Amino acid sequence: MGSRRYDSRTTIFSPEGRLYQVEYALESISMAGTCIAIMNPKHGIVLLAERKITSKLLEQDNDNDMEKIYKIDDHVLVGVAGLTSDAESLIDNARIYSQEHLKQYGDQVPIESLVRHISDIKQSYTQYGGIRPFGVSLLYAGYDDMNGYQLYTSNPSGNYSSWKAISIGSNTQSAQTLLQMDYKEDMTLDECIRLSLKTLSKTTDSSSKLTSDRIEIATISHDITTLNGVEKKNLNMKIYKNKDIEKLLKEHKVNDKDGEEDEDMDVE
């Protein structure tokens, strides 16, 4: 009950030094669909997000409507967990910032610069009266020539951090434990996809199977071409369609309990 005296405004600290409105925003994210990202510094990044279907009557176009993974530019994707409307506001801002940087400097925006810009906006919404924190956490997956592949996450407080593998949304602690157990830096991109699907399947409701209408998957990778003896790195961004996701689910036996047990034995 004591918190009620200090949670009416974002600018009021409790005697313990807490900002309750920010904590409430973090709590709302813990009830959102899970979003997982796994990076291999050499091969690329996998981004997987869970859609929470609130009604069977909701019409969806799985091949075109990406509700949890957004393309910011040709070199960066963002996964979201939390309030979609809040996320879309930040996504629009990120796209504008990216294009303004490209127009001004003639080069794609560095990933950390983009992350810092959006995080500064988030932080400002915890500092002034009459506004509330953004109820969304973001996963940034991207590549730039300076630092290669990068994976960041930011929360409603405006804090951001760099990761090799991370989960946001519901069941984060369980998912993070599985990622810590099974992540290896030399994993191929296909193995990263396999681990992300395995992690999601083990941390979601066991009574319901994972299907393509509940999952969004995207990857960032590259291939190298040689022209006149000069190597050129070509960045590839792939957002998986419904049929591709179904193929992955069957290939990795995500809904096959026997296959899952065999997989665990192989890992051991």
Short mmCIF file of C-alpha atoms in Angstrom, two decimals, residues 10-266:
data_model
loop_
_atom_site.label_atom_id
_atom_site.label_comp_id
_atom_site.label_asym_id
_atom_site.label_seq_id
_atom_site.Cartn_x
_atom_site.Cartn_y
_atom_site.Cartn_z
CA THR A 10 6.90 9.13 -13.00
CA THR A 11 9.06 11.82 -11.42
CA ILE A 12 8.48 10.82 -7.77
CA PHE A 13 10.99 8.52 -6.08
CA SER A 14 9.89 6.33 -3.19
CA PRO A 15 11.91 6.44 0.05
CA GLU A 16 13.70 3.30 -1.22
CA GLY A 17 14.77 5.15 -4.38
CA ARG A 18 12.35 3.34 -6.69
CA LEU A 19 10.32 4.67 -9.60
CA TYR A 20 7.14 2.63 -9.41
CA GLN A 21 5.78 3.69 -12.81
CA VAL A 22 8.91 2.30 -14.46
CA GLU A 23 8.55 -0.93 -12.48
CA TYR A 24 4.91 -1.21 -13.57
CA ALA A 25 6.04 -0.83 -17.19
CA LEU A 26 8.57 -3.62 -16.70
CA GLU A 27 5.85 -5.80 -15.18
CA SER A 28 3.59 -5.32 -18.22
CA ILE A 29 6.40 -6.55 -20.46
CA SER A 30 6.71 -9.76 -18.44
CA MET A 31 3.20 -10.66 -19.63
CA ALA A 32 3.94 -10.06 -23.31
CA GLY A 33 4.91 -12.67 -25.89
CA THR A 34 8.47 -13.98 -25.71
CA CYS A 35 11.12 -12.58 -28.03
CA ILE A 36 14.46 -14.39 -28.40
CA ALA A 37 17.63 -13.38 -30.22
CA ILE A 38 20.81 -15.43 -30.69
CA MET A 39 23.99 -14.12 -32.31
CA ASN A 40 26.99 -15.79 -33.85
CA PRO A 41 29.67 -13.10 -34.33
CA LYS A 42 30.76 -14.68 -37.64
CA HIS A 43 27.58 -16.10 -39.15
CA GLY A 44 24.77 -13.72 -38.16
CA ILE A 45 21.78 -13.24 -35.87
CA VAL A 46 18.46 -15.06 -35.44
CA LEU A 47 15.44 -13.18 -34.14
CA LEU A 48 12.36 -15.15 -33.05
CA ALA A 49 9.17 -13.70 -31.58
CA GLU A 50 6.01 -15.24 -30.18
CA ARG A 51 2.64 -13.87 -31.13
CA LYS A 52 -0.03 -14.10 -28.47
CA ILE A 53 -3.31 -14.81 -30.23
CA THR A 54 -6.09 -13.31 -28.12
CA SER A 55 -9.00 -14.62 -30.22
CA LYS A 56 -9.58 -17.28 -32.85
CA LEU A 57 -11.73 -14.73 -34.68
CA LEU A 58 -8.78 -12.41 -35.26
CA GLU A 59 -7.92 -12.31 -38.96
CA GLN A 60 -4.22 -12.60 -39.69
CA ASP A 61 -2.08 -12.56 -42.80
CA ASN A 62 1.00 -14.37 -41.56
CA ASP A 63 3.08 -13.71 -44.66
CA ASN A 64 2.68 -9.93 -44.60
CA ASP A 65 1.75 -8.74 -41.12
CA MET A 66 4.81 -8.69 -38.87
CA GLU A 67 3.55 -7.68 -35.45
CA LYS A 68 6.62 -8.45 -33.35
CA ILE A 69 9.62 -8.03 -35.67
CA TYR A 70 10.20 -4.79 -37.57
CA LYS A 71 12.69 -3.82 -40.25
CA ILE A 72 14.32 -0.48 -39.45
CA ASP A 73 16.79 -0.41 -42.34
CA ASP A 74 18.59 -2.86 -44.59
CA HIS A 75 21.05 -3.67 -41.79
CA VAL A 76 18.94 -3.71 -38.62
CA LEU A 77 15.85 -5.47 -37.27
CA VAL A 78 13.98 -4.86 -34.03
CA GLY A 79 11.93 -7.35 -32.00
CA VAL A 80 9.42 -6.06 -29.46
CA ALA A 81 7.79 -7.25 -26.25
CA GLY A 82 5.10 -5.13 -24.64
CA LEU A 83 2.53 -2.62 -25.85
CA THR A 84 2.42 -2.69 -29.65
CA SER A 85 1.27 0.93 -29.96
CA ASP A 86 4.21 2.11 -27.84
CA ALA A 87 6.55 -0.03 -29.93
CA GLU A 88 5.28 1.37 -33.22
CA SER A 89 5.91 4.93 -32.04
CA LEU A 90 9.53 4.07 -31.24
CA ILE A 91 9.92 2.06 -34.45
CA ASP A 92 8.80 5.06 -36.53
CA ASN A 93 11.28 7.25 -34.69
CA ALA A 94 14.07 4.73 -35.29
CA ARG A 95 13.31 4.58 -39.02
CA ILE A 96 13.34 8.36 -39.32
CA TYR A 97 16.61 8.61 -37.39
CA SER A 98 18.17 5.95 -39.60
CA GLN A 99 17.14 7.70 -42.82
CA GLU A 100 18.26 11.11 -41.56
CA HIS A 101 21.69 9.64 -40.76
CA LEU A 102 21.88 8.09 -44.24
CA LYS A 103 20.91 11.39 -45.88
CA GLN A 104 23.36 13.46 -43.85
CA TYR A 105 26.40 11.16 -43.86
CA GLY A 106 25.78 8.94 -46.88
CA ASP A 107 26.19 5.81 -44.76
CA GLN A 108 23.99 3.52 -42.69
CA VAL A 109 23.56 4.45 -39.05
CA PRO A 110 25.82 2.53 -36.61
CA ILE A 111 23.78 0.07 -34.56
CA GLU A 112 24.79 1.39 -31.14
CA SER A 113 24.08 4.97 -32.22
CA LEU A 114 20.53 3.96 -33.13
CA VAL A 115 20.09 2.04 -29.86
CA ARG A 116 21.38 4.99 -27.83
CA HIS A 117 19.03 7.40 -29.61
CA ILE A 118 15.92 5.32 -28.86
CA SER A 119 17.08 4.62 -25.31
CA ASP A 120 17.49 8.36 -24.71
CA ILE A 121 13.86 8.86 -25.75
CA LYS A 122 12.76 6.10 -23.38
CA GLN A 123 14.76 7.60 -20.53
CA SER A 124 13.27 11.07 -21.07
CA TYR A 125 9.80 9.61 -20.54
CA THR A 126 10.80 8.62 -17.00
CA GLN A 127 12.04 12.11 -16.17
CA TYR A 128 9.23 14.54 -16.95
CA GLY A 129 5.75 14.94 -15.49
CA GLY A 130 2.53 14.44 -17.44
CA ILE A 131 3.85 11.46 -19.42
CA ARG A 132 4.33 7.75 -18.72
CA PRO A 133 7.17 5.35 -19.54
CA PHE A 134 7.03 3.33 -22.74
CA GLY A 135 5.63 -0.10 -21.89
CA VAL A 136 7.90 -1.98 -24.26
CA SER A 137 11.32 -3.62 -24.38
CA LEU A 138 13.20 -3.82 -27.67
CA LEU A 139 15.71 -6.26 -29.15
CA TYR A 140 18.02 -4.74 -31.76
CA ALA A 141 19.75 -7.10 -34.18
CA GLY A 142 22.03 -5.53 -36.76
CA TYR A 143 25.35 -5.24 -38.54
CA ASP A 144 27.71 -2.38 -39.30
CA ASP A 145 31.23 -2.30 -40.73
CA MET A 146 32.74 -0.90 -37.54
CA ASN A 147 31.61 -3.54 -35.04
CA GLY A 148 30.16 -6.37 -37.15
CA TYR A 149 27.09 -8.20 -35.85
CA GLN A 150 25.56 -6.67 -32.75
CA LEU A 151 22.69 -7.55 -30.44
CA TYR A 152 21.23 -5.10 -27.93
CA THR A 153 18.23 -4.89 -25.66
CA SER A 154 16.65 -1.83 -24.03
CA ASN A 155 13.93 -1.58 -21.38
CA PRO A 156 11.44 1.15 -20.33
CA SER A 157 13.98 2.81 -18.02
CA GLY A 158 16.19 3.68 -21.01
CA ASN A 159 18.97 1.27 -20.06
CA TYR A 160 20.50 -0.75 -22.89
CA SER A 161 23.04 -3.56 -22.96
CA SER A 162 24.84 -5.81 -25.44
CA TRP A 163 24.26 -9.59 -25.57
CA LYS A 164 25.22 -12.79 -27.38
CA ALA A 165 21.84 -14.39 -26.66
CA ILE A 166 18.88 -12.85 -24.87
CA SER A 167 15.16 -13.26 -24.21
CA ILE A 168 12.57 -10.61 -23.34
CA GLY A 169 8.86 -10.88 -22.57
CA SER A 170 7.19 -13.68 -20.63
CA ASN A 171 9.14 -16.58 -19.11
CA THR A 172 12.37 -14.64 -19.52
CA GLN A 173 14.21 -16.27 -16.62
CA SER A 174 13.48 -19.80 -17.82
CA ALA A 175 14.41 -18.93 -21.40
CA GLN A 176 17.63 -17.24 -20.31
CA THR A 177 18.63 -20.28 -18.27
CA LEU A 178 18.20 -22.54 -21.32
CA LEU A 179 20.17 -20.14 -23.51
CA GLN A 180 23.04 -20.04 -21.01
CA MET A 181 23.14 -23.83 -20.91
CA ASP A 182 23.11 -24.47 -24.66
CA TYR A 183 24.63 -21.40 -26.32
CA LYS A 184 27.98 -21.82 -28.06
CA GLU A 185 29.87 -19.10 -29.91
CA ASP A 186 30.69 -21.40 -32.83
CA MET A 187 27.04 -22.28 -33.55
CA THR A 188 25.94 -22.04 -37.17
CA LEU A 189 22.95 -19.91 -38.08
CA ASP A 190 20.83 -23.05 -38.46
CA GLU A 191 21.86 -24.19 -34.98
CA CYS A 192 20.90 -20.76 -33.64
CA ILE A 193 17.44 -21.18 -35.18
CA ARG A 194 17.19 -24.64 -33.64
CA LEU A 195 18.13 -23.34 -30.18
CA SER A 196 15.68 -20.43 -30.38
CA LEU A 197 12.81 -22.75 -31.34
CA LYS A 198 13.76 -25.25 -28.63
CA THR A 199 13.92 -22.48 -26.02
CA LEU A 200 10.52 -21.08 -26.98
CA SER A 201 8.87 -24.51 -27.07
CA LYS A 202 10.18 -25.37 -23.58
CA THR A 203 9.07 -22.09 -22.00
CA THR A 204 5.57 -21.79 -23.45
CA ASP A 205 2.35 -23.55 -22.52
CA SER A 206 2.94 -27.27 -22.99
CA SER A 207 -0.72 -27.85 -23.85
CA SER A 208 -0.49 -25.91 -27.12
CA LYS A 209 1.81 -26.61 -30.05
CA LEU A 210 3.97 -24.03 -31.74
CA THR A 211 2.55 -23.17 -35.16
CA SER A 212 3.50 -20.70 -37.86
CA ASP A 213 0.69 -18.33 -36.89
CA ARG A 214 2.21 -18.00 -33.41
CA ILE A 215 5.81 -17.36 -34.46
CA GLU A 216 7.78 -14.76 -36.39
CA ILE A 217 11.36 -15.49 -37.45
CA ALA A 218 13.95 -13.29 -39.12
CA THR A 219 17.70 -13.59 -39.72
CA ILE A 220 20.58 -11.31 -40.63
CA SER A 221 23.56 -12.97 -42.30
CA HIS A 222 26.00 -12.39 -45.15
CA ASP A 223 27.74 -14.02 -48.05
CA ILE A 224 31.07 -13.06 -49.60
CA THR A 225 31.60 -12.51 -53.32
CA THR A 226 34.91 -11.87 -55.06
CA LEU A 227 35.23 -9.40 -57.93
CA ASN A 228 38.62 -8.72 -59.52
CA GLY A 229 40.32 -10.29 -56.53
CA VAL A 230 38.48 -8.06 -54.06
CA GLU A 231 36.17 -9.66 -51.51
CA LYS A 232 32.83 -7.99 -50.86
CA LYS A 233 30.48 -8.82 -48.00
CA ASN A 234 26.81 -8.86 -49.00
CA LEU A 235 24.37 -8.53 -46.12
CA ASN A 236 21.23 -10.67 -46.29
CA MET A 237 18.09 -10.01 -44.29
CA LYS A 238 15.44 -12.73 -44.38
CA ILE A 239 11.96 -12.54 -42.87
CA TYR A 240 10.50 -16.04 -42.92
CA LYS A 241 7.11 -16.66 -44.48
CA ASN A 242 4.46 -18.96 -43.09
CA LYS A 243 5.49 -21.96 -45.18
CA ASP A 244 9.17 -21.49 -44.25
CA ILE A 245 8.33 -21.49 -40.53
CA GLU A 246 6.25 -24.66 -40.89
CA LYS A 247 9.22 -26.29 -42.60
CA LEU A 248 11.54 -25.27 -39.76
CA LEU A 249 9.15 -26.60 -37.12
CA LYS A 250 9.05 -30.00 -38.85
CA GLU A 251 12.77 -30.05 -39.59
CA HIS A 252 13.72 -29.41 -35.97
CA LYS A 253 10.89 -31.58 -34.56
CA VAL A 254 9.77 -28.77 -32.27
CA ASN A 255 6.40 -30.35 -31.47
CA ASP A 256 7.78 -33.90 -31.41
CA LYS A 257 8.43 -34.89 -27.80
CA ASP A 258 10.45 -37.94 -28.77
CA GLY A 259 12.56 -35.84 -31.11
CA GLU A 260 13.07 -33.29 -28.35
CA GLU A 261 14.33 -35.97 -25.95
CA ASP A 262 16.72 -37.31 -28.59
CA GLU A 263 17.98 -33.80 -29.18
CA ASP A 264 18.70 -33.30 -25.49
CA MET A 265 20.62 -36.57 -25.42
CA ASP A 266 22.72 -35.40 -28.38
#
